[in-house]
Amino acid sequence: MDDLPEQQTGSTLARIRAALPSLLPSEQRVAEVVLARPTEVIDWSVADLAAAASTSSATTVRACQHLGFRGFQQLRLLLAKDVGAGVQPVNPDFGPGDPPEAVAAGVFATVSAVIAEGMSTVEPRALRAAADVLAGARMLLFVGNGGSSFPAQAAALRFTTAGCAVQAPQDSILQRVSARMLGGEDVCVAVSSSGSNELTVRAAEAARKAGATVIAVTGFARAPLSAVADLTLVTGTAPPVAERDVMAGPMTQLALLVALQLTTSFRRGDRAAEVMEEVWRVMAPDTRGD
């Protein structure tokens, strides 16, 4: 239960999603009912939730505890607090028969809600520690595969413009080779929405064995990637609608990585400004001049 950050208003459902994969099947059913029917759960008893999840009251209480809550009563209170603050589950209203503009509006609403919720599962102490490590690193290695390749590559480009020495190979073999060549002053940033991508986990393991600091950016608090990381930043745990769009989580992870890049730029000061000036010269020579 210590893996999750201090409770923030609006973060209850995000915390549940972040811990969901670590639960037993019977406990997962409890969590899934809460995610699907949060406003109803507020008025339920333990027995009501147990019946809806087709399990026992004891399993229901245990599921609440494994999700990071003291018990069912605390879960109910926090859900009620979220509802009182106007926090609503993401449930965009669009389907196969809707025009493109309705689908677009629904997608933008979903992305906005997912990103707005993104910080609710990030542990502030881990975030500060990650910022410190990144600012002082000799070399940064960004690793991401599948849908998580996008935020890893985009973040690598941004850190390059901050004046950092960066590697971001897309080939999985090169990722592991590069990871093995890191040292104690280097950092490997491993991005995986599921936290279970075997290629990414292997690269992170290689980086750690080489003595580098490993930062995991993932959607789940308890995952294989978190087990090999020195620091874990949990964000981008997508709501149910995002099952149809695997990019919802990675977009939130990119937002967090952008925040870390900006923090690094602020700390590097003049050096980051000099590199950005060079970037502008390359991108727009006719408008920026020499």
Coordinates of C-alpha atoms in Angstrom, one line a residue:
M1 CA 0.0 0.0 0.0
D2 CA 3.0 2.3 0.3
D3 CA 3.5 2.3 -3.5
L4 CA 0.7 4.8 -4.1
P5 CA 1.0 8.6 -3.4
E6 CA -0.9 10.5 -0.8
Q7 CA -4.6 10.7 -1.7
Q8 CA -5.6 13.8 -3.8
T9 CA -9.2 14.8 -4.6
G10 CA -10.2 13.2 -7.9
S11 CA -7.5 10.5 -7.8
T12 CA -9.4 7.6 -6.4
L13 CA -10.3 5.9 -9.7
A14 CA -6.8 6.5 -11.0
R15 CA -5.3 4.8 -8.0
I16 CA -7.5 1.8 -8.5
R17 CA -6.6 1.5 -12.2
A18 CA -2.9 1.8 -11.3
A19 CA -3.0 -1.1 -8.9
L20 CA -5.5 -3.3 -10.8
P21 CA -3.1 -5.7 -12.5
S22 CA -1.5 -6.7 -9.2
L23 CA -4.8 -8.0 -7.7
L24 CA -6.0 -11.6 -7.7
P25 CA -8.9 -12.3 -10.1
S26 CA -11.6 -12.2 -7.4
E27 CA -10.2 -8.8 -6.2
Q28 CA -10.0 -7.5 -9.7
R29 CA -13.7 -8.1 -10.1
V30 CA -14.3 -5.9 -7.1
A31 CA -12.1 -3.1 -8.5
E32 CA -13.8 -3.4 -11.9
V33 CA -17.2 -2.9 -10.3
V34 CA -16.0 0.2 -8.5
L35 CA -14.5 1.6 -11.8
A36 CA -17.7 0.9 -13.7
R37 CA -20.2 2.1 -11.0
P38 CA -18.4 4.5 -8.7
T39 CA -21.4 6.7 -7.9
E40 CA -23.5 3.6 -6.9
V41 CA -20.7 2.2 -4.7
I42 CA -20.9 5.3 -2.5
D43 CA -24.3 4.2 -1.3
W44 CA -23.5 0.5 -1.0
S45 CA -22.5 -1.7 1.9
V46 CA -19.6 -4.2 1.7
A47 CA -22.1 -6.9 1.0
D48 CA -23.6 -5.0 -1.9
L49 CA -20.2 -4.6 -3.5
A50 CA -19.3 -8.2 -2.9
A51 CA -22.6 -9.4 -4.5
A52 CA -22.0 -7.1 -7.6
A53 CA -18.5 -8.6 -7.9
S54 CA -19.7 -12.2 -7.3
T55 CA -17.3 -12.7 -4.4
S56 CA -17.3 -12.6 -0.6
S57 CA -17.3 -9.6 1.8
A58 CA -13.9 -10.7 3.1
T59 CA -12.4 -10.6 -0.4
T60 CA -14.0 -7.2 -1.0
V61 CA -12.4 -5.7 2.1
R62 CA -9.1 -7.3 1.2
A63 CA -9.3 -5.9 -2.3
C64 CA -9.8 -2.4 -0.9
Q65 CA -6.7 -2.8 1.2
H66 CA -4.6 -4.2 -1.6
L67 CA -5.7 -1.1 -3.7
G68 CA -4.1 1.1 -1.1
F69 CA -7.1 2.0 1.1
R70 CA -7.6 1.2 4.8
G71 CA -10.8 -0.6 3.9
F72 CA -14.2 -0.3 2.2
Q73 CA -15.3 2.7 4.3
Q74 CA -12.3 4.8 3.3
L75 CA -12.9 3.9 -0.3
R76 CA -16.6 5.0 -0.1
L77 CA -15.6 8.3 1.6
L78 CA -13.0 9.1 -1.0
L79 CA -15.4 8.3 -3.9
A80 CA -17.9 10.6 -2.3
K81 CA -15.3 13.3 -1.9
D82 CA -14.5 13.1 -5.6
V83 CA -18.2 13.3 -6.6
G84 CA -18.6 16.3 -4.3
A85 CA -15.7 18.0 -6.0
G86 CA -17.4 17.5 -9.4
V87 CA -15.1 14.7 -10.6
Q88 CA -16.8 12.5 -13.1
P89 CA -15.7 9.3 -14.7
V90 CA -14.6 9.6 -18.3
N91 CA -17.4 8.4 -20.5
P92 CA -17.4 10.1 -23.9
D93 CA -20.7 9.9 -25.7
F94 CA -19.9 8.7 -29.2
G95 CA -20.3 5.5 -31.2
P96 CA -20.3 3.9 -34.7
G97 CA -23.2 5.9 -35.9
D98 CA -21.9 9.4 -35.0
P99 CA -20.4 11.9 -37.4
P100 CA -16.6 12.6 -37.4
E101 CA -17.0 15.8 -35.4
A102 CA -18.8 14.0 -32.6
V103 CA -16.1 11.3 -32.5
A104 CA -13.4 14.0 -32.5
A105 CA -15.1 15.8 -29.7
G106 CA -15.3 12.6 -27.7
V107 CA -11.6 11.8 -28.3
F108 CA -10.5 15.3 -27.2
A109 CA -12.6 15.1 -24.1
T110 CA -11.1 11.7 -23.3
V111 CA -7.5 12.9 -23.8
S112 CA -8.2 16.0 -21.8
A113 CA -9.6 14.0 -18.9
V114 CA -6.8 11.5 -19.0
I115 CA -4.1 14.1 -19.0
A116 CA -5.8 16.1 -16.2
E117 CA -5.9 13.0 -14.1
G118 CA -2.3 12.2 -14.9
M119 CA -0.6 13.7 -11.9
S120 CA -3.0 12.0 -9.4
T121 CA -0.9 8.8 -9.3
V122 CA 2.6 10.4 -9.4
E123 CA 4.5 10.2 -6.2
P124 CA 5.9 13.8 -5.6
R125 CA 9.0 12.5 -3.9
A126 CA 9.8 10.1 -6.7
L127 CA 9.2 13.0 -9.2
R128 CA 11.7 15.3 -7.4
A129 CA 14.2 12.5 -7.2
A130 CA 13.9 11.8 -10.9
A131 CA 14.4 15.5 -11.7
D132 CA 17.6 15.5 -9.6
V133 CA 19.0 12.4 -11.3
L134 CA 18.2 13.6 -14.8
A135 CA 19.7 17.0 -14.2
G136 CA 23.0 15.5 -13.1
A137 CA 23.3 12.6 -15.6
R138 CA 26.2 12.2 -17.9
M139 CA 24.2 10.2 -20.5
L140 CA 20.4 9.5 -20.9
L141 CA 19.1 6.4 -22.5
F142 CA 15.4 6.4 -23.4
V143 CA 13.8 3.0 -24.0
G144 CA 10.2 2.3 -25.2
N145 CA 8.6 -0.3 -27.4
G146 CA 5.2 -0.7 -29.1
G147 CA 2.8 2.1 -28.2
S148 CA 5.3 3.4 -25.6
S149 CA 8.0 4.1 -28.3
F150 CA 6.2 7.4 -29.1
P151 CA 6.7 9.1 -25.8
A152 CA 10.2 7.7 -25.3
Q153 CA 11.3 9.0 -28.7
A154 CA 9.6 12.4 -28.3
A155 CA 11.1 12.8 -24.8
A156 CA 14.6 12.0 -26.1
L157 CA 14.3 14.7 -28.7
R158 CA 13.2 17.2 -26.1
F159 CA 16.0 16.3 -23.7
T160 CA 18.5 16.7 -26.6
T161 CA 17.3 20.3 -27.0
A162 CA 18.0 20.8 -23.3
G163 CA 21.7 20.1 -23.9
C164 CA 21.7 16.5 -22.6
A165 CA 23.7 13.7 -24.2
V166 CA 20.9 11.3 -25.2
Q167 CA 20.5 7.9 -26.8
A168 CA 17.2 6.5 -28.0
P169 CA 17.6 3.4 -30.2
Q170 CA 14.4 2.0 -31.5
D171 CA 15.8 -1.5 -32.2
S172 CA 15.3 -3.7 -29.2
I173 CA 18.8 -5.3 -29.5
L174 CA 20.5 -1.9 -29.7
Q175 CA 18.5 -0.9 -26.7
R176 CA 20.0 -3.7 -24.6
V177 CA 23.5 -3.2 -26.0
S178 CA 23.3 0.6 -25.2
A179 CA 22.0 -0.2 -21.7
R180 CA 24.9 -2.5 -21.0
M181 CA 27.4 0.3 -22.0
L182 CA 26.0 2.7 -19.4
G183 CA 27.7 3.5 -16.2
G184 CA 27.1 4.9 -12.7
E185 CA 26.7 8.5 -13.9
D186 CA 24.1 7.5 -16.5
V187 CA 20.3 7.2 -16.4
C188 CA 18.0 4.8 -18.3
V189 CA 14.4 6.1 -18.7
A190 CA 12.2 3.1 -19.5
V191 CA 8.7 3.8 -20.7
S192 CA 6.0 1.2 -20.7
S193 CA 2.2 1.8 -20.3
S194 CA 1.7 -1.8 -19.0
G195 CA 5.0 -2.0 -17.2
S196 CA 5.3 -5.5 -18.6
N197 CA 6.8 -5.1 -22.1
E198 CA 9.5 -7.8 -22.1
L199 CA 11.8 -5.9 -24.4
T200 CA 11.7 -2.8 -22.3
V201 CA 12.1 -4.7 -19.0
R202 CA 15.2 -6.5 -20.4
A203 CA 16.8 -3.2 -21.4
A204 CA 16.0 -1.8 -18.0
E205 CA 17.6 -4.9 -16.3
A206 CA 20.7 -4.5 -18.4
A207 CA 21.0 -0.8 -17.5
R208 CA 20.7 -1.5 -13.8
K209 CA 23.3 -4.3 -14.0
A210 CA 25.6 -1.8 -15.7
G211 CA 25.2 0.5 -12.7
A212 CA 23.0 3.1 -14.2
T213 CA 20.0 4.6 -12.4
V214 CA 16.7 3.3 -13.9
I215 CA 13.6 5.5 -14.0
A216 CA 10.4 3.7 -14.9
V217 CA 7.5 5.6 -16.4
T218 CA 4.5 3.4 -16.4
G219 CA 0.7 3.2 -16.0
F220 CA 0.8 0.7 -13.1
A221 CA 2.2 0.8 -9.7
R222 CA 3.1 -2.8 -9.4
A223 CA 4.6 -4.3 -12.6
P224 CA 7.8 -6.1 -13.7
L225 CA 9.3 -2.8 -14.9
S226 CA 8.8 -1.2 -11.5
A227 CA 10.6 -4.2 -9.8
V228 CA 13.8 -3.4 -11.6
A229 CA 13.6 0.4 -11.5
D230 CA 15.2 2.7 -8.9
L231 CA 12.4 5.2 -9.3
T232 CA 8.9 4.6 -10.6
L233 CA 6.6 7.3 -11.9
V234 CA 3.0 6.1 -12.3
T235 CA 0.9 8.0 -14.8
G236 CA -1.2 7.4 -17.9
T237 CA -3.4 4.6 -16.4
A238 CA -6.1 4.9 -19.0
P239 CA -9.9 4.8 -18.3
P240 CA -12.1 2.1 -19.9
V241 CA -12.7 4.1 -23.1
A242 CA -8.9 4.1 -23.8
E243 CA -9.0 0.4 -24.3
R244 CA -9.9 1.4 -27.9
D245 CA -7.0 3.8 -28.1
V246 CA -3.7 2.7 -26.8
M247 CA -2.2 6.2 -27.2
A248 CA -4.2 7.7 -24.3
G249 CA -1.8 6.5 -21.7
P250 CA 1.4 7.3 -23.6
M251 CA 0.2 10.9 -24.2
T252 CA 0.0 11.4 -20.4
Q253 CA 3.4 9.8 -20.0
L254 CA 4.8 12.2 -22.5
A255 CA 3.3 15.2 -20.6
L256 CA 5.1 14.0 -17.5
L257 CA 8.4 13.6 -19.4
V258 CA 8.0 17.1 -20.9
A259 CA 7.7 18.4 -17.3
L260 CA 10.9 16.6 -16.4
Q261 CA 12.6 18.0 -19.5
L262 CA 11.6 21.5 -18.7
T263 CA 12.8 21.1 -15.1
T264 CA 16.2 19.9 -16.5
S265 CA 16.3 22.9 -18.9
F266 CA 15.7 25.3 -16.0
R267 CA 18.5 23.8 -14.1
R268 CA 20.9 23.8 -17.0
G269 CA 20.2 27.5 -17.6
D270 CA 22.4 29.0 -20.3
R271 CA 23.6 25.7 -21.7
A272 CA 20.0 24.7 -22.5
A273 CA 19.3 28.1 -24.0
E274 CA 22.4 27.8 -26.2
V275 CA 21.3 24.4 -27.5
M276 CA 17.8 25.6 -28.2
E277 CA 19.2 28.5 -30.2
E278 CA 21.1 26.1 -32.3
V279 CA 18.0 24.0 -32.8
W280 CA 16.1 27.1 -34.1
R281 CA 19.0 27.9 -36.5
V282 CA 18.7 24.4 -38.0
M283 CA 14.9 24.4 -38.2
A284 CA 14.4 28.0 -39.5
P285 CA 17.6 29.5 -40.9
D286 CA 15.8 32.0 -43.1
T287 CA 13.7 33.4 -40.2
R288 CA 16.2 33.3 -37.4
G289 CA 19.4 34.4 -39.2
D290 CA 23.0 33.3 -38.3

